Amino acid sequence: QVQLVESGGGLVQPGGSLRLSCAASRSIFSASAMAWYRQAPGKERELVASITRGGGTNYADSVKGRFTISTDNAKNTVYLEMNSLKLEDTADYYCNVQYYPINYWGTGTLVTVSS
């Protein structure tokens, strides 16, 4: 079993920045892929950004150029740097780590963008 603990969420004004962290209880060096998802009220969970073991990244069109996913293998942590935040970025953000073939999920951290 792998535990994922997200942190870094909070209230921010439009145009502001936040950095989310996801600390894993197991080495992420052996993970096949890592990702951040989000779920806004009344909407389905959607992929925000992903990164493979090889370092390849993928972003939702809505966050390209504003969000950056990265990892720190020494800290077993996945990050999501979020800049130029918009009202529509408000959601619960979930970390996902795949140790093939099993996907593990964190419990989420709330990001609220509001003036």
Tab-separated table of N, CA and C in Angstrom:
chain	number	residue	atom	x	y	z
A	1	GLN	N	0.841	-1.185	0.000
A	1	GLN	CA	0.000	0.000	0.000
A	1	GLN	C	0.885	1.248	0.000
A	2	VAL	N	0.458	2.251	-0.758
A	2	VAL	CA	1.198	3.494	-0.863
A	2	VAL	C	0.315	4.634	-0.394
A	3	GLN	N	0.834	5.478	0.458
A	3	GLN	CA	0.093	6.660	0.898
A	3	GLN	C	0.620	7.888	0.155
A	4	LEU	N	-0.311	8.701	-0.276
A	4	LEU	CA	0.014	9.966	-0.934
A	4	LEU	C	-0.623	11.096	-0.132
A	5	VAL	N	0.172	12.065	0.239
A	5	VAL	CA	-0.332	13.171	1.048
A	5	VAL	C	-0.098	14.470	0.297
A	6	GLU	N	-1.208	15.119	-0.082
A	6	GLU	CA	-1.116	16.392	-0.788
A	6	GLU	C	-1.089	17.546	0.204
A	7	SER	N	-0.483	18.635	-0.199
A	7	SER	CA	-0.492	19.857	0.596
A	7	SER	C	-0.282	21.041	-0.344
A	8	GLY	N	-0.521	22.231	0.189
A	8	GLY	CA	-0.275	23.437	-0.575
A	8	GLY	C	-1.507	24.143	-1.104
A	9	GLY	N	-2.666	23.528	-0.934
A	9	GLY	CA	-3.880	24.182	-1.384
A	9	GLY	C	-4.239	25.360	-0.492
A	10	GLY	N	-5.207	26.139	-0.952
A	10	GLY	CA	-5.639	27.276	-0.167
A	10	GLY	C	-6.419	28.266	-1.004
A	11	LEU	N	-6.596	29.437	-0.428
A	11	LEU	CA	-7.335	30.516	-1.083
A	11	LEU	C	-6.345	31.480	-1.729
A	12	VAL	N	-6.579	31.799	-2.980
A	12	VAL	CA	-5.688	32.708	-3.703
A	12	VAL	C	-6.516	33.595	-4.614
A	13	GLN	N	-6.043	34.784	-4.858
A	13	GLN	CA	-6.745	35.703	-5.740
A	13	GLN	C	-6.443	35.371	-7.206
A	14	PRO	N	-7.337	35.743	-8.088
A	14	PRO	CA	-7.046	35.542	-9.529
A	14	PRO	C	-5.725	36.188	-9.897
A	15	GLY	N	-4.955	35.460	-10.697
A	15	GLY	CA	-3.628	35.933	-11.078
A	15	GLY	C	-2.526	35.481	-10.142
A	16	GLY	N	-2.911	34.915	-9.025
A	16	GLY	CA	-1.930	34.472	-8.042
A	16	GLY	C	-1.337	33.119	-8.358
A	17	SER	N	-0.498	32.642	-7.442
A	17	SER	CA	0.215	31.381	-7.638
A	17	SER	C	0.116	30.502	-6.404
A	18	LEU	N	0.194	29.207	-6.637
A	18	LEU	CA	0.274	28.218	-5.565
A	18	LEU	C	1.164	27.085	-6.046
A	19	ARG	N	1.785	26.394	-5.103
A	19	ARG	CA	2.510	25.174	-5.427
A	19	ARG	C	1.960	24.036	-4.585
A	20	LEU	N	1.444	23.036	-5.269
A	20	LEU	CA	0.946	21.844	-4.603
A	20	LEU	C	2.064	20.812	-4.497
A	21	SER	N	2.056	20.074	-3.399
A	21	SER	CA	3.033	19.001	-3.187
A	21	SER	C	2.300	17.700	-2.908
A	22	CYS	N	2.885	16.621	-3.325
A	22	CYS	CA	2.341	15.287	-3.074
A	22	CYS	C	3.491	14.401	-2.612
A	23	ALA	N	3.484	14.059	-1.340
A	23	ALA	CA	4.535	13.235	-0.769
A	23	ALA	C	4.094	11.773	-0.753
A	24	ALA	N	4.926	10.915	-1.337
A	24	ALA	CA	4.612	9.493	-1.413
A	24	ALA	C	5.369	8.721	-0.334
A	25	SER	N	4.739	7.647	0.146
A	25	SER	CA	5.370	6.825	1.181
A	25	SER	C	6.314	5.783	0.587
A	26	ARG	N	6.417	5.762	-0.730
A	26	ARG	CA	7.276	4.826	-1.441
A	26	ARG	C	8.054	5.607	-2.483
A	27	SER	N	9.220	5.101	-2.811
A	27	SER	CA	10.046	5.786	-3.794
A	27	SER	C	9.291	5.990	-5.105
A	28	ILE	N	9.277	7.241	-5.592
A	28	ILE	CA	8.612	7.517	-6.866
A	28	ILE	C	9.523	7.207	-8.043
A	29	PHE	N	10.775	6.868	-7.762
A	29	PHE	CA	11.689	6.511	-8.841
A	29	PHE	C	11.185	5.277	-9.580
A	30	SER	N	10.484	4.413	-8.836
A	30	SER	CA	9.971	3.193	-9.453
A	30	SER	C	8.572	3.357	-10.029
A	31	ALA	N	8.004	4.552	-9.897
A	31	ALA	CA	6.667	4.781	-10.445
A	31	ALA	C	6.741	4.909	-11.962
A	32	SER	N	5.720	4.435	-12.637
A	32	SER	CA	5.702	4.536	-14.091
A	32	SER	C	5.182	5.897	-14.557
A	33	ALA	N	4.325	6.497	-13.754
A	33	ALA	CA	3.806	7.811	-14.105
A	33	ALA	C	3.213	8.470	-12.875
A	34	MET	N	3.173	9.788	-12.913
A	34	MET	CA	2.595	10.573	-11.835
A	34	MET	C	1.745	11.674	-12.455
A	35	ALA	N	0.705	12.056	-11.745
A	35	ALA	CA	-0.198	13.039	-12.338
A	35	ALA	C	-0.946	13.810	-11.272
A	36	TRP	N	-1.496	14.910	-11.698
A	36	TRP	CA	-2.433	15.690	-10.893
A	36	TRP	C	-3.762	15.744	-11.644
A	37	TYR	N	-4.819	15.492	-10.909
A	37	TYR	CA	-6.178	15.618	-11.404
A	37	TYR	C	-6.892	16.673	-10.573
A	38	ARG	N	-8.016	17.119	-11.077
A	38	ARG	CA	-8.844	18.024	-10.288
A	38	ARG	C	-10.309	17.745	-10.545
A	39	GLN	N	-11.106	18.119	-9.546
A	39	GLN	CA	-12.547	17.952	-9.658
A	39	GLN	C	-13.229	19.168	-9.068
A	40	ALA	N	-13.925	19.880	-9.922
A	40	ALA	CA	-14.686	21.047	-9.488
A	40	ALA	C	-16.089	20.605	-9.089
A	41	PRO	N	-16.771	21.392	-8.268
A	41	PRO	CA	-18.132	21.028	-7.844
A	41	PRO	C	-19.041	20.786	-9.037
A	42	GLY	N	-19.699	19.642	-9.032
A	42	GLY	CA	-20.644	19.325	-10.092
A	42	GLY	C	-20.022	18.857	-11.388
A	43	LYS	N	-18.712	18.691	-11.392
A	43	LYS	CA	-18.029	18.269	-12.613
A	43	LYS	C	-17.268	16.972	-12.382
A	44	GLU	N	-16.897	16.332	-13.479
A	44	GLU	CA	-16.117	15.102	-13.391
A	44	GLU	C	-14.654	15.425	-13.128
A	45	ARG	N	-13.981	14.429	-12.558
A	45	ARG	CA	-12.547	14.580	-12.336
A	45	ARG	C	-11.843	14.624	-13.684
A	46	GLU	N	-10.882	15.540	-13.818
A	46	GLU	CA	-10.162	15.679	-15.073
A	46	GLU	C	-8.663	15.707	-14.838
A	47	LEU	N	-7.935	15.243	-15.846
A	47	LEU	CA	-6.483	15.265	-15.788
A	47	LEU	C	-5.987	16.693	-15.978
A	48	VAL	N	-5.102	17.116	-15.094
A	48	VAL	CA	-4.508	18.445	-15.197
A	48	VAL	C	-3.123	18.352	-15.830
A	49	ALA	N	-2.294	17.464	-15.290
A	49	ALA	CA	-0.933	17.333	-15.791
A	49	ALA	C	-0.402	15.963	-15.409
A	50	SER	N	0.487	15.436	-16.226
A	50	SER	CA	1.101	14.155	-15.937
A	50	SER	C	2.565	14.187	-16.330
A	51	ILE	N	3.330	13.280	-15.703
A	51	ILE	CA	4.752	13.162	-16.017
A	51	ILE	C	5.126	11.693	-15.938
A	52	THR	N	5.894	11.235	-16.899
A	52	THR	CA	6.300	9.831	-16.920
A	52	THR	C	7.644	9.655	-16.230
A	53	ARG	N	8.015	8.396	-16.035
A	53	ARG	CA	9.300	8.108	-15.416
A	53	ARG	C	10.431	8.727	-16.232
A	54	GLY	N	10.238	8.782	-17.549
A	54	GLY	CA	11.259	9.345	-18.421
A	54	GLY	C	11.273	10.861	-18.470
A	55	GLY	N	10.295	11.479	-17.804
A	55	GLY	CA	10.269	12.932	-17.750
A	55	GLY	C	9.341	13.594	-18.753
A	56	GLY	N	8.669	12.797	-19.568
A	56	GLY	CA	7.723	13.374	-20.508
A	56	GLY	C	6.511	13.933	-19.794
A	57	THR	N	6.061	15.096	-20.212
A	57	THR	CA	4.937	15.747	-19.552
A	57	THR	C	3.773	15.952	-20.517
A	58	ASN	N	2.599	16.061	-19.912
A	58	ASN	CA	1.380	16.310	-20.674
A	58	ASN	C	0.487	17.205	-19.836
A	59	TYR	N	-0.148	18.176	-20.485
A	59	TYR	CA	-0.992	19.129	-19.776
A	59	TYR	C	-2.350	19.267	-20.445
A	60	ALA	N	-3.354	19.520	-19.631
A	60	ALA	CA	-4.658	19.887	-20.172
A	60	ALA	C	-4.519	21.224	-20.883
A	61	ASP	N	-5.260	21.384	-21.959
A	61	ASP	CA	-5.171	22.636	-22.731
A	61	ASP	C	-5.443	23.862	-21.857
A	62	SER	N	-6.331	23.689	-20.895
A	62	SER	CA	-6.751	24.815	-20.067
A	62	SER	C	-5.655	25.320	-19.136
A	63	VAL	N	-4.598	24.525	-18.925
A	63	VAL	CA	-3.543	24.945	-17.995
A	63	VAL	C	-2.177	25.094	-18.662
A	64	LYS	N	-2.084	24.783	-19.942
A	64	LYS	CA	-0.806	24.890	-20.647
A	64	LYS	C	-0.251	26.304	-20.553
A	65	GLY	N	1.028	26.372	-20.228
A	65	GLY	CA	1.678	27.671	-20.107
A	65	GLY	C	1.520	28.302	-18.738
A	66	ARG	N	0.647	27.741	-17.905
A	66	ARG	CA	0.424	28.292	-16.560
A	66	ARG	C	0.856	27.333	-15.457
A	67	PHE	N	0.681	26.039	-15.681
A	67	PHE	CA	0.996	25.026	-14.673
A	67	PHE	C	2.220	24.225	-15.099
A	68	THR	N	2.988	23.783	-14.107
A	68	THR	CA	4.157	22.947	-14.368
A	68	THR	C	4.204	21.801	-13.376
A	69	ILE	N	4.318	20.588	-13.887
A	69	ILE	CA	4.457	19.414	-13.032
A	69	ILE	C	5.935	19.038	-12.970
A	70	SER	N	6.368	18.643	-11.780
A	70	SER	CA	7.763	18.249	-11.611
A	70	SER	C	7.868	17.249	-10.470
A	71	THR	N	9.028	16.632	-10.359
A	71	THR	CA	9.242	15.655	-9.294
A	71	THR	C	10.576	15.886	-8.612
A	72	ASP	N	10.671	15.427	-7.380
A	72	ASP	CA	11.927	15.395	-6.635
A	72	ASP	C	12.072	13.975	-6.116
A	73	ASN	N	12.867	13.178	-6.801
A	73	ASN	CA	12.986	11.772	-6.420
A	73	ASN	C	13.585	11.595	-5.028
A	74	ALA	N	14.462	12.491	-4.643
A	74	ALA	CA	15.088	12.389	-3.330
A	74	ALA	C	14.073	12.572	-2.206
A	75	LYS	N	13.034	13.359	-2.483
A	75	LYS	CA	12.001	13.610	-1.483
A	75	LYS	C	10.736	12.805	-1.744
A	76	ASN	N	10.746	11.990	-2.799
A	76	ASN	CA	9.552	11.205	-3.167
A	76	ASN	C	8.328	12.106	-3.272
A	77	THR	N	8.511	13.235	-3.927
A	77	THR	CA	7.461	14.247	-3.974
A	77	THR	C	7.203	14.688	-5.419
A	78	VAL	N	5.934	14.876	-5.709
A	78	VAL	CA	5.480	15.405	-6.997
A	78	VAL	C	4.904	16.793	-6.744
A	79	TYR	N	5.249	17.721	-7.605
A	79	TYR	CA	4.794	19.097	-7.429
A	79	TYR	C	3.913	19.531	-8.592
A	80	LEU	N	3.061	20.505	-8.305
A	80	LEU	CA	2.316	21.184	-9.359
A	80	LEU	C	2.421	22.676	-9.071
A	81	GLU	N	3.204	23.352	-9.883
A	81	GLU	CA	3.345	24.793	-9.775
A	81	GLU	C	2.238	25.425	-10.606
A	82	MET	N	1.437	26.265	-9.973
A	82	MET	CA	0.285	26.866	-10.634
A	82	MET	C	0.430	28.386	-10.618
A	83	ASN	N	0.507	28.977	-11.788
A	83	ASN	CA	0.633	30.425	-11.919
A	83	ASN	C	-0.560	30.993	-12.686
A	84	SER	N	-0.722	32.286	-12.593
A	84	SER	CA	-1.810	32.979	-13.301
A	84	SER	C	-3.142	32.279	-13.073
A	85	LEU	N	-3.422	31.993	-11.834
A	85	LEU	CA	-4.631	31.229	-11.505
A	85	LEU	C	-5.898	31.981	-11.878
A	86	LYS	N	-6.876	31.222	-12.322
A	86	LYS	CA	-8.157	31.766	-12.755
A	86	LYS	C	-9.269	31.229	-11.865
A	87	LEU	N	-10.401	31.897	-11.894
A	87	LEU	CA	-11.554	31.458	-11.098
A	87	LEU	C	-11.894	30.009	-11.413
A	88	GLU	N	-11.788	29.645	-12.677
A	88	GLU	CA	-12.177	28.298	-13.098
A	88	GLU	C	-11.171	27.219	-12.688
A	89	ASP	N	-10.068	27.610	-12.068
A	89	ASP	CA	-9.126	26.621	-11.539
A	89	ASP	C	-9.545	26.120	-10.158
A	90	THR	N	-10.587	26.711	-9.604
A	90	THR	CA	-11.083	26.279	-8.300
A	90	THR	C	-11.545	24.829	-8.368
A	91	ALA	N	-10.989	23.994	-7.486
A	91	ALA	CA	-11.314	22.573	-7.488
A	91	ALA	C	-10.559	21.873	-6.366
A	92	ASP	N	-10.952	20.640	-6.124
A	92	ASP	CA	-10.126	19.744	-5.316
A	92	ASP	C	-9.084	19.128	-6.244
A	93	TYR	N	-7.842	19.176	-5.830
A	93	TYR	CA	-6.738	18.650	-6.642
A	93	TYR	C	-6.230	17.352	-6.011
A	94	TYR	N	-6.095	16.340	-6.856
A	94	TYR	CA	-5.698	15.012	-6.397
A	94	TYR	C	-4.406	14.558	-7.071
A	95	CYS	N	-3.551	13.994	-6.273
A	95	CYS	CA	-2.320	13.407	-6.772
A	95	CYS	C	-2.582	11.947	-7.149
A	96	ASN	N	-1.955	11.514	-8.217
A	96	ASN	CA	-2.075	10.128	-8.671
A	96	ASN	C	-0.694	9.615	-9.018
A	97	VAL	N	-0.362	8.451	-8.493
A	97	VAL	CA	0.925	7.827	-8.818
A	97	VAL	C	0.654	6.390	-9.247
A	98	GLN	N	1.229	6.033	-10.367
A	98	GLN	CA	1.016	4.690	-10.882
A	98	GLN	C	2.269	3.856	-10.712
A	99	TYR	N	2.106	2.798	-9.919
A	99	TYR	CA	3.129	1.757	-9.850
A	99	TYR	C	2.499	0.593	-10.599
A	100	TYR	N	2.798	0.555	-11.870
A	100	TYR	CA	2.081	-0.344	-12.774
A	100	TYR	C	1.905	-1.736	-12.185
A	101	PRO	N	0.677	-2.296	-12.220
A	101	PRO	CA	-0.522	-1.738	-12.841
A	101	PRO	C	-1.473	-1.037	-11.886
A	102	ILE	N	-0.989	-0.683	-10.708
A	102	ILE	CA	-1.881	-0.120	-9.692
A	102	ILE	C	-1.739	1.398	-9.631
A	103	ASN	N	-2.883	2.060	-9.576
A	103	ASN	CA	-2.936	3.511	-9.395
A	103	ASN	C	-3.258	3.842	-7.956
A	104	TYR	N	-2.519	4.774	-7.389
A	104	TYR	CA	-2.791	5.235	-6.035
A	104	TYR	C	-3.214	6.702	-6.083
A	105	TRP	N	-4.130	7.035	-5.165
A	105	TRP	CA	-4.675	8.391	-5.113
A	105	TRP	C	-4.470	9.006	-3.741
A	106	GLY	N	-4.236	10.319	-3.747
A	106	GLY	CA	-4.253	11.046	-2.498
A	106	GLY	C	-5.679	11.424	-2.150
A	107	THR	N	-5.855	12.082	-1.018
A	107	THR	CA	-7.197	12.454	-0.554
A	107	THR	C	-7.613	13.838	-1.028
A	108	GLY	N	-6.694	14.550	-1.653
A	108	GLY	CA	-7.054	15.820	-2.254
A	108	GLY	C	-6.688	17.033	-1.416
A	109	THR	N	-6.479	18.133	-2.111
A	109	THR	CA	-6.261	19.415	-1.459
A	109	THR	C	-7.062	20.468	-2.223
A	110	LEU	N	-7.753	21.322	-1.487
A	110	LEU	CA	-8.676	22.276	-2.097
A	110	LEU	C	-7.948	23.548	-2.509
A	111	VAL	N	-8.172	23.933	-3.748
A	111	VAL	CA	-7.675	25.209	-4.266
A	111	VAL	C	-8.881	26.079	-4.586
A	112	THR	N	-8.927	27.243	-3.974
A	112	THR	CA	-10.018	28.184	-4.220
A	112	THR	C	-9.442	29.478	-4.762
A	113	VAL	N	-9.876	29.830	-5.955
A	113	VAL	CA	-9.446	31.084	-6.577
A	113	VAL	C	-10.613	32.052	-6.507
A	114	SER	N	-10.431	33.117	-5.751
A	114	SER	CA	-11.531	34.042	-5.529
A	114	SER	C	-10.989	35.419	-5.182
A	115	SER	N	-11.715	36.428	-5.614
A	115	SER	CA	-11.329	37.795	-5.264
A	115	SER	C	-12.086	38.257	-4.022
